[in-house]
CSV table of C-alpha atoms in Angstrom, one decimal:
chain,number,residue,atom,x,y,z
A,823,MET,CA,48.3,-51.2,-12.5
A,824,SER,CA,47.8,-53.9,-9.9
A,825,GLU,CA,50.1,-56.3,-11.9
A,826,SER,CA,53.3,-54.5,-11.0
A,827,LEU,CA,52.3,-54.6,-7.2
A,828,LYS,CA,51.6,-58.4,-7.6
A,829,LYS,CA,54.9,-59.0,-9.2
A,830,HIS,CA,56.7,-57.0,-6.5
A,831,ILE,CA,55.0,-58.9,-3.7
A,832,GLN,CA,55.8,-62.3,-5.4
A,833,LYS,CA,59.4,-61.2,-5.8
A,834,LEU,CA,59.8,-60.6,-2.1
A,835,ILE,CA,57.7,-63.4,-0.5
A,836,ALA,CA,56.3,-66.8,-1.5
A,837,ILE,CA,52.6,-66.3,-2.0
A,838,ASN,CA,50.0,-67.9,-4.4
A,839,ASP,CA,47.8,-66.2,-6.9
A,840,ASP,CA,44.6,-66.6,-4.9
A,841,ASP,CA,46.1,-65.0,-1.8
A,842,CYS,CA,47.5,-62.2,-4.1
A,843,THR,CA,44.0,-61.5,-5.4
A,844,GLY,CA,42.7,-61.3,-1.9
A,845,ILE,CA,45.5,-58.9,-0.9
A,846,LEU,CA,45.0,-56.7,-3.9
A,847,SER,CA,41.3,-56.3,-3.1
A,848,TYR,CA,42.3,-54.1,-0.1
A,849,PHE,CA,43.8,-51.5,-2.5
A,850,THR,CA,42.2,-48.8,-4.5
A,851,MET,CA,43.8,-47.7,-7.8
A,852,MET,CA,44.4,-44.0,-8.4
A,853,LYS,CA,45.6,-42.0,-11.3
A,854,ALA,CA,47.4,-38.8,-10.2
A,855,THR,CA,48.1,-35.8,-12.5
A,856,LYS,CA,51.4,-34.1,-12.4
A,857,LYS,CA,51.8,-32.0,-9.2
A,858,GLU,CA,48.6,-33.5,-7.7
A,859,ASP,CA,48.7,-33.4,-3.9
A,860,LEU,CA,48.3,-36.7,-2.1
A,861,LEU,CA,49.0,-35.5,1.4
A,862,THR,CA,49.1,-32.0,2.9
A,863,ALA,CA,51.0,-31.2,6.1
A,864,GLY,CA,48.6,-30.8,9.0
A,865,LYS,CA,46.2,-33.5,7.7
A,866,ILE,CA,46.4,-37.1,8.9
A,867,CYS,CA,48.2,-39.3,6.4
A,868,LYS,CA,45.6,-41.9,5.8
A,869,SER,CA,47.4,-44.0,3.1
A,870,ASN,CA,50.4,-45.9,2.2
A,871,PHE,CA,51.2,-45.5,-1.5
A,872,PHE,CA,52.8,-48.0,-3.9
A,873,VAL,CA,53.9,-46.4,-7.2
A,874,SER,CA,52.9,-48.6,-10.2
A,875,LYS,CA,54.0,-46.0,-12.7
A,876,GLY,CA,55.3,-42.4,-12.4
A,877,CYS,CA,57.0,-40.8,-9.4
A,878,LEU,CA,56.0,-39.3,-6.0
A,879,ARG,CA,57.9,-37.2,-3.6
A,880,LEU,CA,57.8,-36.5,0.1
A,881,PHE,CA,58.7,-32.9,1.0
A,882,PHE,CA,58.3,-30.2,3.6
A,883,VAL,CA,58.2,-26.4,3.4
A,884,ASN,CA,61.1,-24.7,5.2
A,885,ASP,CA,61.0,-21.4,7.2
A,886,LYS,CA,61.7,-19.4,4.0
A,887,GLY,CA,58.7,-21.0,2.2
A,888,VAL,CA,61.0,-23.2,0.1
A,889,GLU,CA,60.0,-26.8,-0.6
A,890,GLU,CA,62.7,-29.4,0.4
A,891,THR,CA,62.4,-32.9,-0.9
A,892,ILE,CA,63.2,-35.8,1.5
A,893,GLN,CA,62.4,-38.8,-0.6
A,894,PHE,CA,61.4,-39.7,-4.1
A,895,ALA,CA,59.4,-42.9,-4.9
A,896,LEU,CA,59.7,-44.3,-8.4
A,897,GLU,CA,58.0,-47.4,-9.8
A,898,HIS,CA,57.9,-50.3,-7.2
A,899,TRP,CA,58.6,-48.0,-4.2
A,900,TRP,CA,56.4,-47.4,-1.3
A,901,LEU,CA,55.9,-43.9,0.2
A,902,SER,CA,54.1,-42.5,3.2
A,903,ASP,CA,54.7,-40.1,6.1
A,904,TYR,CA,55.2,-43.1,8.4
A,905,THR,CA,55.0,-41.1,11.6
A,906,SER,CA,51.6,-39.7,10.7
A,907,PHE,CA,50.4,-43.0,9.1
A,908,SER,CA,51.4,-45.3,12.0
A,909,ALA,CA,49.9,-43.1,14.7
A,910,GLN,CA,47.1,-41.6,12.5
A,911,LYS,CA,48.1,-38.1,13.7
A,912,PRO,CA,48.6,-34.9,11.7
A,913,ALA,CA,51.5,-35.1,9.1
A,914,GLU,CA,54.5,-32.8,9.0
A,915,PHE,CA,55.2,-33.7,5.4
A,916,PHE,CA,53.5,-33.3,2.0
A,917,ILE,CA,53.3,-35.9,-0.7
A,918,GLN,CA,52.9,-34.9,-4.3
A,919,ALA,CA,53.0,-36.6,-7.8
A,920,VAL,CA,56.1,-35.5,-9.6
A,921,GLU,CA,54.7,-36.6,-12.9
A,922,LYS,CA,51.5,-38.3,-14.1
A,923,SER,CA,51.4,-41.4,-11.9
A,924,GLU,CA,49.5,-44.6,-11.3
A,925,ILE,CA,49.3,-45.5,-7.6
A,926,MET,CA,48.0,-48.4,-5.6
A,927,VAL,CA,46.6,-46.8,-2.4
A,928,LEU,CA,46.3,-48.8,0.9
A,929,SER,CA,44.4,-47.0,3.7
A,930,PHE,CA,45.5,-47.4,7.3
A,931,SER,CA,42.4,-49.5,8.2
A,932,ALA,CA,42.6,-51.6,5.0
A,933,GLN,CA,46.3,-52.3,5.8
A,934,GLU,CA,45.5,-53.4,9.3
A,935,GLU,CA,42.6,-55.6,8.1
A,936,MET,CA,44.7,-57.1,5.3
A,937,LEU,CA,47.6,-57.9,7.6
A,938,ARG,CA,45.2,-59.7,10.0
A,939,ARG,CA,43.8,-61.8,7.1
A,940,PHE,CA,47.1,-62.3,5.3
A,941,PRO,CA,49.8,-62.2,8.0
A,942,GLN,CA,52.4,-63.3,5.5
A,943,MET,CA,52.3,-59.7,4.2
A,944,GLU,CA,54.0,-58.7,7.5
A,945,ARG,CA,57.1,-60.3,6.0
A,946,TYR,CA,56.7,-58.3,2.8
A,947,PHE,CA,56.4,-55.0,4.6
A,948,ARG,CA,59.2,-56.0,7.0
A,949,LEU,CA,61.5,-56.4,3.9
A,950,VAL,CA,60.3,-53.1,2.3
A,951,HIS,CA,61.1,-51.1,5.5
A,952,GLN,CA,64.3,-53.0,6.2
A,953,ARG,CA,65.5,-52.0,2.7
A,954,ALA,CA,64.5,-48.4,3.4
A,955,HIS,CA,66.4,-48.5,6.7
A,956,ALA,CA,69.5,-49.8,4.9
A,957,ALA,CA,69.2,-47.1,2.2
A,958,PHE,CA,68.9,-44.4,4.8
A,959,GLN,CA,72.1,-45.6,6.5
A,960,PHE,CA,73.9,-44.9,3.2
A,961,ARG,CA,72.0,-41.7,2.6
A,962,ILE,CA,73.4,-40.2,5.8
A,963,LYS,CA,76.9,-41.5,5.0
A,964,PHE,CA,76.7,-39.7,1.6
A,965,LEU,CA,75.3,-36.5,3.1
A,966,TYR,CA,78.2,-36.5,5.6
A,967,THR,CA,81.0,-37.3,3.1
A,968,LEU,CA,80.3,-36.1,-0.3
A,969,SER,CA,80.5,-32.5,-1.5
A,970,ARG,CA,77.4,-31.1,-3.2
A,971,GLU,CA,78.9,-31.8,-6.6
A,972,GLN,CA,80.0,-35.3,-5.7
A,973,LEU,CA,76.4,-36.0,-4.4
A,974,TYR,CA,75.1,-35.1,-7.8
A,975,ARG,CA,77.7,-37.1,-9.7
A,976,ASP,CA,77.1,-40.1,-7.5
A,977,PHE,CA,73.4,-39.8,-7.9
A,978,ALA,CA,73.6,-39.4,-11.7
A,979,ARG,CA,75.8,-42.4,-11.9
A,980,ARG,CA,73.5,-44.6,-9.9
A,981,TYR,CA,70.2,-43.3,-11.4
A,982,PRO,CA,70.9,-41.9,-14.9
A,983,GLU,CA,67.3,-42.4,-16.1
A,984,PHE,CA,65.9,-40.6,-13.1
A,985,VAL,CA,68.1,-37.6,-13.6
A,986,GLN,CA,66.9,-37.3,-17.1
A,987,ARG,CA,63.3,-37.7,-16.1
A,988,ILE,CA,62.6,-35.4,-13.1
A,989,PRO,CA,62.5,-31.6,-13.1
A,990,GLN,CA,65.9,-30.2,-12.2
A,991,TYR,CA,64.6,-27.9,-9.5
A,992,LEU,CA,63.3,-30.9,-7.6
A,993,LEU,CA,66.5,-32.8,-8.0
A,994,ALA,CA,68.3,-29.7,-6.7
A,995,SER,CA,66.1,-29.6,-3.6
A,996,PHE,CA,66.6,-33.3,-3.0
A,997,LEU,CA,70.4,-32.9,-3.1
A,998,GLY,CA,70.4,-29.6,-1.1
A,999,LEU,CA,71.6,-27.5,-4.0
A,1000,THR,CA,70.2,-24.3,-5.6
A,1001,PRO,CA,68.8,-24.9,-9.1
A,1002,GLU,CA,71.5,-22.5,-10.4
A,1003,TYR,CA,74.4,-24.4,-8.9
A,1004,LEU,CA,73.0,-27.7,-10.2
A,1005,SER,CA,72.8,-26.3,-13.7
A,1006,GLU,CA,76.4,-25.1,-13.3
A,1007,ILE,CA,77.5,-28.6,-12.3
A,1008,ARG,CA,75.7,-30.2,-15.1
A,1009,SER,CA,77.3,-27.9,-17.7
A,1010,ARG,CA,80.8,-28.7,-16.4
A,1011,LYS,CA,82.7,-31.5,-17.9
A,1012,ILE,CA,84.0,-34.2,-15.6
A,1013,SER,CA,87.7,-33.9,-15.5
B,648,MET,CA,69.2,-59.3,29.9
B,649,SER,CA,66.5,-61.2,27.9
B,650,GLU,CA,63.8,-59.7,30.0
B,651,SER,CA,64.0,-56.3,28.4
B,652,LEU,CA,63.8,-57.9,24.9
B,653,LYS,CA,60.8,-59.9,26.0
B,654,LYS,CA,59.1,-56.8,27.3
B,655,HIS,CA,59.8,-55.0,24.1
B,656,ILE,CA,58.4,-57.8,21.9
B,657,GLN,CA,55.3,-58.0,24.1
B,658,LYS,CA,54.8,-54.2,23.8
B,659,LEU,CA,54.7,-54.3,20.0
B,660,ILE,CA,52.9,-57.6,19.3
B,661,ALA,CA,50.5,-59.9,21.1
B,662,ILE,CA,52.5,-63.0,22.0
B,663,ASN,CA,52.3,-65.5,24.8
B,664,ASP,CA,55.1,-66.4,27.3
B,665,ASP,CA,55.7,-69.8,25.8
B,666,ASP,CA,56.3,-68.5,22.3
B,667,CYS,CA,58.5,-65.7,23.8
B,668,THR,CA,60.6,-68.4,25.4
B,669,GLY,CA,60.9,-70.2,22.1
B,670,ILE,CA,61.9,-66.9,20.4
B,671,LEU,CA,64.5,-66.0,22.9
B,672,SER,CA,66.2,-69.4,22.5
B,673,TYR,CA,67.4,-68.1,19.1
B,674,PHE,CA,69.4,-65.3,20.7
B,675,THR,CA,72.8,-65.4,22.4
B,676,MET,CA,73.6,-63.0,25.2
B,677,MET,CA,76.8,-60.9,25.0
B,678,LYS,CA,78.5,-58.5,27.3
B,679,ALA,CA,80.6,-55.9,25.5
B,680,THR,CA,83.2,-53.8,27.0
B,681,LYS,CA,83.5,-50.1,26.3
B,682,LYS,CA,84.8,-49.5,22.7
B,683,GLU,CA,84.5,-53.2,21.9
B,684,ASP,CA,84.1,-53.8,18.1
B,685,LEU,CA,81.1,-55.8,17.1
B,686,LEU,CA,81.5,-55.3,13.3
B,687,THR,CA,84.4,-54.2,11.2
B,688,ALA,CA,84.0,-52.8,7.7
B,689,GLY,CA,85.0,-55.3,5.1
B,690,LYS,CA,83.6,-58.3,7.1
B,691,ILE,CA,80.2,-59.7,6.7
B,692,CYS,CA,77.7,-58.4,9.3
B,693,LYS,CA,76.4,-61.7,10.7
B,694,SER,CA,74.2,-60.3,13.4
B,695,ASN,CA,71.3,-58.1,14.3
B,696,PHE,CA,71.9,-56.5,17.8
B,697,PHE,CA,69.3,-55.6,20.4
B,698,VAL,CA,70.6,-53.4,23.2
B,699,SER,CA,69.4,-54.5,26.6
B,700,LYS,CA,71.7,-52.2,28.4
B,701,GLY,CA,74.3,-49.7,27.3
B,702,CYS,CA,74.8,-48.1,23.9
B,703,LEU,CA,76.1,-49.1,20.5
B,704,ARG,CA,76.9,-47.0,17.5
B,705,LEU,CA,77.2,-47.5,13.7
B,706,PHE,CA,80.0,-45.5,12.0
B,707,PHE,CA,82.3,-45.3,9.1
B,708,VAL,CA,85.8,-43.9,8.6
B,709,ASN,CA,86.0,-41.0,6.1
B,710,ASP,CA,88.8,-40.2,3.6
B,711,LYS,CA,90.6,-38.3,6.3
B,712,GLY,CA,90.6,-41.2,8.7
B,713,VAL,CA,88.0,-39.6,10.9
B,714,GLU,CA,85.1,-41.7,12.3
B,715,GLU,CA,81.7,-40.4,11.5
B,716,THR,CA,78.7,-41.8,13.5
B,717,ILE,CA,75.5,-42.6,11.5
B,718,GLN,CA,73.3,-44.1,14.3
B,719,PHE,CA,73.3,-44.7,18.0
B,720,ALA,CA,71.3,-47.5,19.6
B,721,LEU,CA,70.4,-47.1,23.2
B,722,GLU,CA,68.4,-49.5,25.3
B,723,HIS,CA,65.6,-51.2,23.4
B,724,TRP,CA,66.9,-50.3,20.0
B,725,TRP,CA,68.1,-52.6,17.2
B,726,LEU,CA,71.2,-52.0,15.2
B,727,SER,CA,72.9,-53.7,12.3
B,728,ASP,CA,74.4,-52.8,8.9
B,729,TYR,CA,71.2,-53.8,7.2
B,730,THR,CA,72.7,-53.8,3.7
B,731,SER,CA,75.4,-56.2,4.8
B,732,PHE,CA,73.2,-58.2,7.1
B,733,SER,CA,70.3,-58.8,4.5
B,734,ALA,CA,72.6,-59.8,1.7
B,735,GLN,CA,75.3,-61.4,3.8
B,736,LYS,CA,77.9,-59.4,1.9
B,737,PRO,CA,80.9,-57.3,3.3
B,738,ALA,CA,79.9,-54.4,5.4
B,739,GLU,CA,80.8,-50.7,4.8
B,740,PHE,CA,80.2,-49.8,8.4
B,741,PHE,CA,81.6,-50.5,11.8
B,742,ILE,CA,79.6,-51.2,15.0
B,743,GLN,CA,81.1,-50.5,18.4
B,744,ALA,CA,80.0,-50.4,22.0
B,745,VAL,CA,80.0,-46.8,23.2
B,746,GLU,CA,79.9,-48.0,26.8
B,747,LYS,CA,79.8,-51.3,28.7
B,748,SER,CA,76.8,-53.0,27.2
B,749,GLU,CA,74.5,-56.0,27.4
B,750,ILE,CA,73.4,-57.2,24.0
B,751,MET,CA,71.0,-59.8,22.6
B,752,VAL,CA,72.6,-61.1,19.4
B,753,LEU,CA,70.6,-62.7,16.6
B,754,SER,CA,72.6,-64.2,13.8
B,755,PHE,CA,71.3,-64.1,10.3
B,756,SER,CA,70.6,-67.8,10.1
B,757,ALA,CA,69.0,-67.9,13.5
B,758,GLN,CA,66.8,-64.9,12.5
B,759,GLU,CA,65.6,-66.7,9.4
B,760,GLU,CA,64.9,-69.9,11.2
B,761,MET,CA,63.1,-68.1,14.1
B,762,LEU,CA,60.9,-66.2,11.6
B,763,ARG,CA,59.9,-69.5,9.9
B,764,ARG,CA,59.0,-71.0,13.3
B,765,PHE,CA,57.4,-67.8,14.7
B,766,PRO,CA,56.1,-65.8,11.7
B,767,GLN,CA,54.3,-63.4,14.1
B,768,MET,CA,57.8,-62.0,14.7
B,769,GLU,CA,57.7,-60.6,11.1
B,770,ARG,CA,55.2,-58.1,12.5
B,771,TYR,CA,57.5,-57.2,15.3
B,772,PHE,CA,60.4,-56.5,12.9
B,773,ARG,CA,58.1,-54.7,10.4
B,774,LEU,CA,57.2,-52.3,13.2
B,775,VAL,CA,60.8,-51.9,14.3
B,776,HIS,CA,61.9,-51.0,10.7
B,777,GLN,CA,58.9,-48.9,10.0
B,778,ARG,CA,59.7,-46.8,13.1
B,779,ALA,CA,63.3,-46.5,11.9
B,780,HIS,CA,62.0,-45.4,8.5
B,781,ALA,CA,59.8,-42.7,10.1
B,782,ALA,CA,62.7,-41.5,12.3
B,783,PHE,CA,65.0,-41.2,9.2
B,784,GLN,CA,62.5,-39.1,7.4
B,785,PHE,CA,62.7,-36.6,10.3
B,786,ARG,CA,66.5,-37.0,10.6
B,787,ILE,CA,66.9,-35.8,6.9
B,788,LYS,CA,64.5,-32.9,7.6
B,789,PHE,CA,66.5,-31.8,10.6
B,790,LEU,CA,69.8,-32.1,8.7
B,791,TYR,CA,68.3,-29.9,5.9
B,792,THR,CA,66.8,-27.2,8.1
B,793,LEU,CA,68.6,-26.8,11.3
B,794,SER,CA,71.9,-25.0,11.8
B,795,ARG,CA,74.6,-27.0,13.6
B,796,GLU,CA,73.8,-25.2,16.8
B,797,GLN,CA,70.1,-25.8,16.5
B,798,LEU,CA,70.7,-29.5,15.7
B,799,TYR,CA,72.5,-29.8,19.1
B,800,ARG,CA,69.9,-27.8,21.0
B,801,ASP,CA,67.1,-29.9,19.5
B,802,PHE,CA,68.9,-33.1,20.2
B,803,ALA,CA,69.7,-32.0,23.8
B,804,ARG,CA,66.0,-31.1,24.4
B,805,ARG,CA,64.7,-34.4,23.1
B,806,TYR,CA,67.4,-36.7,24.7
B,807,PRO,CA,68.8,-34.8,27.7
B,808,GLU,CA,70.0,-38.0,29.5
B,809,PHE,CA,71.8,-39.2,26.4
B,810,VAL,CA,73.7,-36.0,26.0
B,811,GLN,CA,74.9,-36.3,29.6
B,812,ARG,CA,75.9,-39.9,29.0
B,813,ILE,CA,77.9,-40.3,25.9
B,814,PRO,CA,81.3,-38.9,25.2
B,815,GLN,CA,81.1,-35.5,23.6
B,816,TYR,CA,83.4,-36.3,20.7
B,817,LEU,CA,80.9,-39.0,19.6
B,818,LEU,CA,78.0,-36.7,19.9
B,819,ALA,CA,79.9,-34.1,17.8
B,820,SER,CA,80.6,-36.7,15.1
B,821,PHE,CA,76.9,-37.7,15.1
B,822,LEU,CA,75.8,-34.0,14.6
B,823,GLY,CA,78.5,-33.2,12.1
B,824,LEU,CA,80.3,-30.8,14.4
B,825,THR,CA,83.9,-30.6,15.5
B,826,PRO,CA,84.4,-31.4,19.2
B,827,GLU,CA,85.7,-27.8,19.7
B,828,TYR,CA,82.6,-26.3,18.2
B,829,LEU,CA,80.3,-28.5,20.3
B,830,SER,CA,82.1,-27.5,23.4
B,831,GLU,CA,81.7,-23.8,22.4
B,832,ILE,CA,78.0,-24.3,21.9
B,833,ARG,CA,77.6,-26.0,25.2
B,834,SER,CA,79.3,-23.2,27.1
B,835,ARG,CA,77.1,-20.6,25.5
B,836,LYS,CA,73.9,-19.6,27.3
B,837,ILE,CA,70.7,-19.9,25.3
B,838,SER,CA,69.4,-16.4,24.8
């Protein structure tokens, strides 16, 4: 489980095996079952999650009681409610395992201590968040320009495996579609 | 101009005045006129911009030739096309000064060299991007849940000065409204 995190760190920054071992000692490993809750809105988000295997999602519950998915995290992605995590104040989002998952969990205090001892990890997390920042710039562009059907087609083209893998009602909520409309789109042939 | 950046750095990380002077030497200062272009889509985004005074925006031009604003950067915000900047490949976005602005400009090569010499700045940028990541999680939530009118009311409540300051057609494009509809909303009393 820790091997995939080690590989990811060594892909982004230059770091030796000994330091990596020290860094990994700040994490706890966790196996989550499908639909297991890792964060509930109203509670403080105490952890930053790295997905070794499986998939997590960040969502909220709208006024009508419907869950709306903001982000998915597949293998090698980080996920947290960063407003709650950074300030250690109550979260507005939920985090849940979409499927059976293996997760490397870094608590807020462990992260702070680890960054003090291994400041080179600041670069790693800078790159992780800079990539997320870049991805969100495009996400907003797509939300502004593509029709709902185009959003799905574009997503399916870029992440074909993902579309096969996750439940369709979750994909629908992520793309802002009703499950019925998504099913209709999928059954249509592309002209 | 550099004083506001120095203050911002010292607010986020512990750093002495001498190191700050060394860090600031990697920046160039720039005065931009209203509507001056700092990045054009198709060109490589060579710089990361810190706004000391004024306001920048990141936008793209849609299929109909209409500009759509993705992000604004007011005083003490950073802005760049982070996909283009990180990989030094052609940009898909434009960056323009919304009003007369004073900007601290950090080129890609200067940033890399500065981070090698002052690795504590990795923490500063990690915090900058982590905040942006957190802000985008909420931005998506608002886009999914609020009506266009609520988006404007929420925005005006949180950033009253900003709404007074920037041209209404830009605010409309940022909120995904037509300028006419925004004007209609503004003229309505809140019940």
